[in-house]
Amino acid sequence: MTSLNETHDPNLRSWIASANDANGDFPIQNLPFGAFKRAGSNEALRGGVAIGDQIVDLAAVHSAGIFDGLAADAALAGSQTTLNALMGMGPATWSALRLALSKALREGSDQQQAMAACLVPQSEAQYGMPAHIGDYTDFYASIHHATNIGKLFRPNNPLLPNYQWIPIGYHGRSSSIVVSGTDFPRPVGQRRSPEGQPPGFGASTRMDYELEVGIFVGGGNELGQPITIDQAEDHIFGLCLLNDWSARDIQAWEYQPLGPFLGKSFASTISPWIITTEALAPYRTAWTRPEDHPQPLPYLESEANRASGGFDVQLEVLIETAQMRDGGQSPQRLSLGNFRHAYWTAAQMLTHHTVNGCNMRPGDFFGSGTMSGPEDGSQGALIELTRGGKEPLTLDNGQERKFLEDGDAIILRGWCQKDGAPRIGFGEARGMVLPARN
Ligand code: CA
């Protein structure tokens, strides 16, 4: 677990004025990684680091030879079209680059002039996938979501007996993970019909979103060599936002016995910036398990995981309907929750995933599962907010929603904030449902 160091000092200020906005997402204490190029250009994608309203171009930093040692090695790796090579280098190298960036971007840095030549405004950027995701696993780590949704699918048996013992997951589709701003058509498929009837076929009528945290694996492991709970944190590069779009009618018909398939694999949206675990060090929280619940088996248990395995990240979902957009209205909040309520930590997910010898590779990706909290208003999917479509939501402009309609955009936001630490933000993950293709 990363301890606090000089890069977390709340008093640090940058010579980039926009980075000193107390309500901004990207102060000098954040320094998240992504992949970008200038919009509309023929440039290659390359790694970048968000600071205020700017991006530090890692390829330019490398070409200018601004850093040395491990930080220079990291900048070279970060110059590639994806961050997989940087992710594979491990925490000492990530940390060296973070420290070098922090020093170069501080007020009074003698590297200011050289670094200023390596900036690209975020307003001119187009984002790419930050990593080539070889494998994607979606977990199910909110017991509140698992219970809420279990009641809808299996009223008499909402929480299956394995839930409290295993970080439940399924292998998802990485090819359809897209970066924020990518719109997609409503999926078509077989839809569940009332009991005993043949399935319907056509565009999904129960389109939903899922508010999740995305977890990028850093260094991998050899086949047959599990990552232990004590090693797991060193293998996690960072977190982003994930919208696991879900077609509930397709999902309901297909999910037994082998789990989600086409109801999920048409699109999953991530935010462009990966917030490193080092940046999140001030926001680690205790992980607890209610005393009357089963405690984890020993391979999923550690003092460090108990003390600070959780992440205190506020998670917000907003909707922007076509009517809101056309009328110039701001997006409306649908829910507000927090990643700290997860039943399993990221380290436990990674440890469990490899306990059988399964190998991870740099850039592999996990979804946390829909993050619903214990309180009303924190449910991370429409199917929970509308009780399976039975209780439509009435938006402030009078529109009703049971599920998403064409032209609806969903925006996920995340941030960390508390007294004595700088606010750091995740940016946003945005996507819009387009009409189904004929
Ligand atoms: Ca999911």
Coordinates of C-alpha atoms in Angstrom, one line a residue, residues 6-294:
E6 CA 5.8 14.7 -0.9
T7 CA 3.6 14.3 -4.0
H8 CA 0.5 14.2 -1.8
D9 CA 1.4 17.5 0.1
P10 CA -1.9 19.4 0.0
N11 CA 0.1 22.7 -0.1
L12 CA 1.7 21.9 -3.5
R13 CA 0.7 24.3 -6.2
S14 CA 1.4 24.2 -9.9
W15 CA 2.6 26.9 -12.3
I16 CA -0.4 25.8 -14.4
A17 CA -3.0 28.0 -12.9
S18 CA -6.0 25.8 -13.7
A19 CA -4.5 23.0 -11.7
N20 CA -4.9 25.1 -8.5
D21 CA -8.7 25.3 -8.7
A22 CA -9.8 23.7 -5.4
N23 CA -12.9 22.2 -7.2
G24 CA -10.9 20.9 -10.2
D25 CA -10.4 17.2 -10.9
F26 CA -6.8 17.3 -11.9
P27 CA -4.6 19.2 -9.3
I28 CA -0.9 18.5 -9.1
Q29 CA -1.6 15.8 -6.5
N30 CA -3.6 13.7 -8.9
L31 CA -1.6 13.2 -12.2
P32 CA -3.7 10.5 -13.8
F33 CA -2.6 8.7 -17.0
G34 CA -4.5 8.4 -20.3
A35 CA -3.9 8.1 -24.1
F36 CA -4.6 11.0 -26.4
K37 CA -3.9 12.9 -29.6
R38 CA -5.0 16.2 -31.0
A39 CA -8.6 15.9 -32.2
G40 CA -8.9 15.7 -36.0
S41 CA -5.1 15.2 -36.4
N42 CA -3.1 12.3 -37.9
E43 CA -1.0 12.2 -34.8
A44 CA -0.3 8.8 -33.2
L45 CA -2.0 8.2 -29.8
R46 CA 0.5 8.5 -26.9
G47 CA 0.4 8.6 -23.2
G48 CA -0.5 11.8 -21.4
V49 CA -1.0 13.0 -17.8
A50 CA -3.8 15.4 -16.9
I51 CA -2.9 18.5 -15.0
G52 CA -5.6 21.3 -14.6
D53 CA -7.1 21.8 -18.1
Q54 CA -3.9 20.6 -19.8
I55 CA -2.2 17.3 -20.7
V56 CA 1.4 16.6 -20.3
D57 CA 2.5 14.8 -23.5
L58 CA 4.7 12.0 -22.4
A59 CA 6.2 11.5 -25.9
A60 CA 7.2 15.2 -25.9
V61 CA 8.7 14.8 -22.4
H62 CA 10.7 11.8 -23.6
S63 CA 11.9 13.6 -26.8
A64 CA 13.0 16.6 -24.9
G65 CA 14.9 14.5 -22.4
I66 CA 13.5 16.3 -19.4
F67 CA 13.6 13.4 -16.9
D68 CA 16.4 10.9 -16.1
G69 CA 16.7 7.5 -14.5
L70 CA 13.5 5.5 -13.9
A71 CA 11.3 8.4 -14.7
A72 CA 12.9 8.7 -18.1
D73 CA 12.4 5.0 -18.7
A74 CA 8.7 5.5 -17.7
A75 CA 8.3 8.5 -20.0
L76 CA 9.6 6.4 -22.9
A77 CA 7.2 3.6 -22.1
G78 CA 4.4 6.2 -21.8
S79 CA 5.2 7.5 -25.3
Q80 CA 3.6 4.4 -26.8
T81 CA 0.1 4.3 -28.2
T82 CA -1.1 2.5 -25.1
L83 CA 0.1 2.4 -21.5
N84 CA 0.6 -1.4 -21.3
A85 CA 4.4 -1.1 -21.2
L86 CA 4.3 1.5 -18.5
M87 CA 1.8 -0.6 -16.5
G88 CA 4.1 -3.6 -16.7
M89 CA 7.0 -1.7 -15.2
G90 CA 5.7 -1.8 -11.6
P91 CA 5.3 0.6 -8.7
A92 CA 8.9 1.8 -8.3
T93 CA 8.9 3.1 -11.9
W94 CA 5.3 4.5 -11.7
S95 CA 6.3 6.3 -8.5
A96 CA 9.5 7.7 -10.0
L97 CA 7.6 9.2 -12.9
R98 CA 4.9 10.6 -10.6
L99 CA 7.6 12.3 -8.5
A100 CA 9.4 13.7 -11.5
L101 CA 6.1 15.1 -12.9
S102 CA 5.2 16.6 -9.5
K103 CA 8.6 18.3 -9.2
A104 CA 8.5 19.6 -12.8
L105 CA 5.0 21.0 -12.6
R106 CA 5.4 22.7 -9.2
E107 CA 5.5 26.4 -8.8
G108 CA 9.1 27.5 -9.0
S109 CA 10.3 24.5 -10.9
D110 CA 13.4 25.1 -13.1
Q111 CA 11.8 22.7 -15.6
Q112 CA 8.8 24.9 -16.2
Q113 CA 10.0 26.2 -19.6
A114 CA 10.8 22.8 -20.9
M115 CA 7.6 21.3 -19.6
A116 CA 5.4 24.1 -21.0
A117 CA 6.5 23.1 -24.5
C118 CA 5.0 19.6 -23.8
L119 CA 1.5 20.6 -22.9
V120 CA -1.6 20.1 -25.0
P121 CA -5.0 21.7 -23.9
Q122 CA -7.6 19.1 -22.9
S123 CA -10.1 21.0 -25.0
E124 CA -8.1 20.1 -28.2
A125 CA -7.6 16.4 -27.3
Q126 CA -9.3 13.2 -28.5
Y127 CA -8.9 10.3 -26.1
G128 CA -8.0 6.7 -27.0
M129 CA -8.2 3.6 -24.9
P130 CA -5.5 4.0 -22.3
A131 CA -4.5 0.4 -22.6
H132 CA -5.0 -2.5 -24.9
I133 CA -7.2 -4.6 -22.6
G134 CA -6.3 -8.2 -23.2
D135 CA -8.8 -9.6 -20.7
Y136 CA -11.8 -8.1 -18.9
T137 CA -13.4 -9.5 -15.9
D138 CA -16.5 -8.0 -14.3
F139 CA -17.0 -8.6 -10.6
Y140 CA -20.1 -8.2 -8.5
A141 CA -18.7 -6.6 -5.4
S142 CA -21.7 -4.6 -4.0
I143 CA -23.8 -6.8 -1.7
H144 CA -26.5 -4.1 -1.8
H145 CA -26.7 -4.4 -5.6
A146 CA -26.5 -8.2 -5.5
T147 CA -29.4 -8.3 -3.0
N148 CA -31.5 -5.6 -4.8
I149 CA -31.1 -7.3 -8.2
G150 CA -31.3 -10.8 -6.8
K151 CA -34.8 -9.9 -5.4
L152 CA -35.9 -8.9 -8.9
F153 CA -34.6 -12.0 -10.7
R154 CA -35.1 -14.5 -7.8
P155 CA -37.5 -13.0 -5.2
N156 CA -37.3 -16.0 -2.9
N157 CA -33.5 -16.5 -3.1
P158 CA -31.9 -13.1 -3.8
L159 CA -28.4 -13.7 -2.5
L160 CA -26.8 -17.0 -3.5
P161 CA -24.8 -18.9 -0.9
N162 CA -21.4 -18.4 -2.6
Y163 CA -21.7 -14.6 -2.6
Q164 CA -20.3 -14.0 0.9
W165 CA -17.3 -16.3 0.2
I166 CA -16.2 -15.6 -3.3
P167 CA -15.6 -12.3 -5.2
I168 CA -18.1 -13.4 -7.9
G169 CA -17.1 -12.5 -11.5
Y170 CA -17.5 -13.4 -15.1
H171 CA -15.3 -13.1 -18.1
G172 CA -16.4 -10.1 -20.1
R173 CA -15.7 -8.9 -23.6
S174 CA -12.8 -6.5 -24.0
S175 CA -13.3 -5.7 -27.7
S176 CA -16.4 -3.6 -27.0
I177 CA -14.9 -1.5 -24.1
V178 CA -14.9 2.1 -25.4
V179 CA -13.6 5.4 -24.2
S180 CA -15.9 8.1 -22.9
G181 CA -17.7 10.0 -25.7
T182 CA -18.3 6.9 -27.9
D183 CA -22.0 6.5 -28.6
F184 CA -23.5 3.1 -29.7
P185 CA -26.7 1.8 -31.1
R186 CA -29.3 0.1 -28.9
P187 CA -28.6 -3.6 -29.0
V188 CA -30.9 -6.1 -30.8
G189 CA -31.4 -9.7 -29.6
Q190 CA -33.6 -12.3 -28.0
R191 CA -35.6 -10.9 -25.2
R192 CA -37.3 -12.7 -22.4
S193 CA -41.0 -13.1 -22.8
P194 CA -43.5 -14.1 -20.1
E195 CA -43.1 -17.6 -18.7
G196 CA -43.9 -20.3 -21.2
Q197 CA -43.8 -18.0 -24.3
P198 CA -41.1 -18.1 -26.9
P199 CA -38.7 -15.2 -26.7
G200 CA -39.2 -12.0 -28.5
F201 CA -36.6 -10.6 -31.0
G202 CA -35.7 -7.0 -31.6
A203 CA -34.2 -3.9 -30.0
S204 CA -33.8 -4.1 -26.3
T205 CA -36.7 -2.4 -24.5
R206 CA -35.0 -2.5 -21.1
M207 CA -31.7 -0.6 -21.6
D208 CA -29.8 0.2 -18.5
Y209 CA -26.5 1.5 -17.2
E210 CA -24.3 0.2 -14.4
L211 CA -22.1 2.5 -12.3
E212 CA -18.8 0.7 -11.7
V213 CA -15.2 1.4 -10.9
G214 CA -12.7 0.0 -13.4
I215 CA -9.5 -1.5 -12.1
F216 CA -6.4 -1.7 -14.3
V217 CA -3.9 -4.4 -13.6
G218 CA -0.2 -3.3 -13.7
G219 CA 2.5 -6.0 -13.6
G220 CA 1.2 -9.5 -14.4
N221 CA 2.0 -13.0 -13.1
E222 CA 3.2 -16.2 -14.6
L223 CA 0.7 -18.9 -15.3
G224 CA 0.5 -21.1 -12.2
Q225 CA 1.9 -18.4 -9.9
P226 CA -0.9 -16.8 -7.9
I227 CA -0.7 -13.2 -6.7
T228 CA -1.1 -13.3 -2.9
I229 CA -3.1 -10.8 -1.0
D230 CA 0.1 -9.3 0.3
Q231 CA 1.4 -8.7 -3.2
A232 CA -1.9 -7.7 -4.8
E233 CA -1.6 -3.9 -4.2
D234 CA 1.7 -3.8 -6.1
H235 CA -0.1 -5.3 -9.2
I236 CA -2.8 -2.7 -9.4
F237 CA -2.0 0.3 -11.6
G238 CA -5.1 2.5 -10.9
L239 CA -8.8 3.1 -11.2
C240 CA -11.2 4.7 -13.6
L241 CA -14.9 4.9 -14.1
L242 CA -16.8 2.2 -15.9
N243 CA -20.4 2.1 -17.3
D244 CA -21.3 -1.5 -17.9
W245 CA -24.3 -0.9 -20.2
S246 CA -26.8 -3.6 -19.8
A247 CA -29.8 -4.8 -21.9
R248 CA -31.9 -6.3 -19.0
D249 CA -34.4 -8.1 -21.3
I250 CA -31.6 -9.8 -23.2
Q251 CA -29.7 -10.5 -20.0
A252 CA -32.8 -12.0 -18.2
W253 CA -33.3 -14.6 -21.0
E254 CA -29.7 -15.6 -21.5
Y255 CA -27.9 -15.4 -18.2
Q256 CA -28.6 -18.9 -16.9
P257 CA -26.7 -21.1 -16.6
L258 CA -23.4 -19.6 -17.7
G259 CA -23.9 -15.9 -16.9
P260 CA -24.0 -12.6 -18.8
F261 CA -23.3 -12.6 -22.5
L262 CA -24.9 -10.5 -25.3
G263 CA -26.8 -8.4 -22.8
K264 CA -23.5 -6.8 -21.8
S265 CA -21.0 -7.2 -24.7
F266 CA -22.4 -4.5 -27.0
A267 CA -20.6 -1.6 -25.2
S268 CA -18.9 -0.8 -22.0
T269 CA -17.7 2.8 -21.4
I270 CA -14.6 3.9 -19.5
S271 CA -13.4 7.3 -18.5
P272 CA -10.2 8.4 -20.3
W273 CA -8.0 8.9 -17.2
I274 CA -6.6 6.3 -14.9
I275 CA -6.1 7.5 -11.3
T276 CA -3.1 5.7 -9.9
T277 CA -3.3 3.9 -6.6
E278 CA -0.4 6.2 -5.4
A279 CA -2.6 9.3 -6.1
L280 CA -5.4 7.6 -4.2
A281 CA -3.2 6.9 -1.1
P282 CA -4.9 9.7 1.0
Y283 CA -8.2 8.1 0.3
R284 CA -7.7 4.5 1.3
T285 CA -10.2 3.3 3.9
A286 CA -10.7 0.4 6.2
W287 CA -12.4 -2.7 4.8
T288 CA -14.8 -4.3 7.1
R289 CA -17.1 -7.3 7.1
P290 CA -20.1 -7.4 9.4
E291 CA -19.5 -9.8 12.3
D292 CA -22.6 -11.9 11.5
H293 CA -21.3 -12.5 7.9
P294 CA -18.8 -15.2 7.0

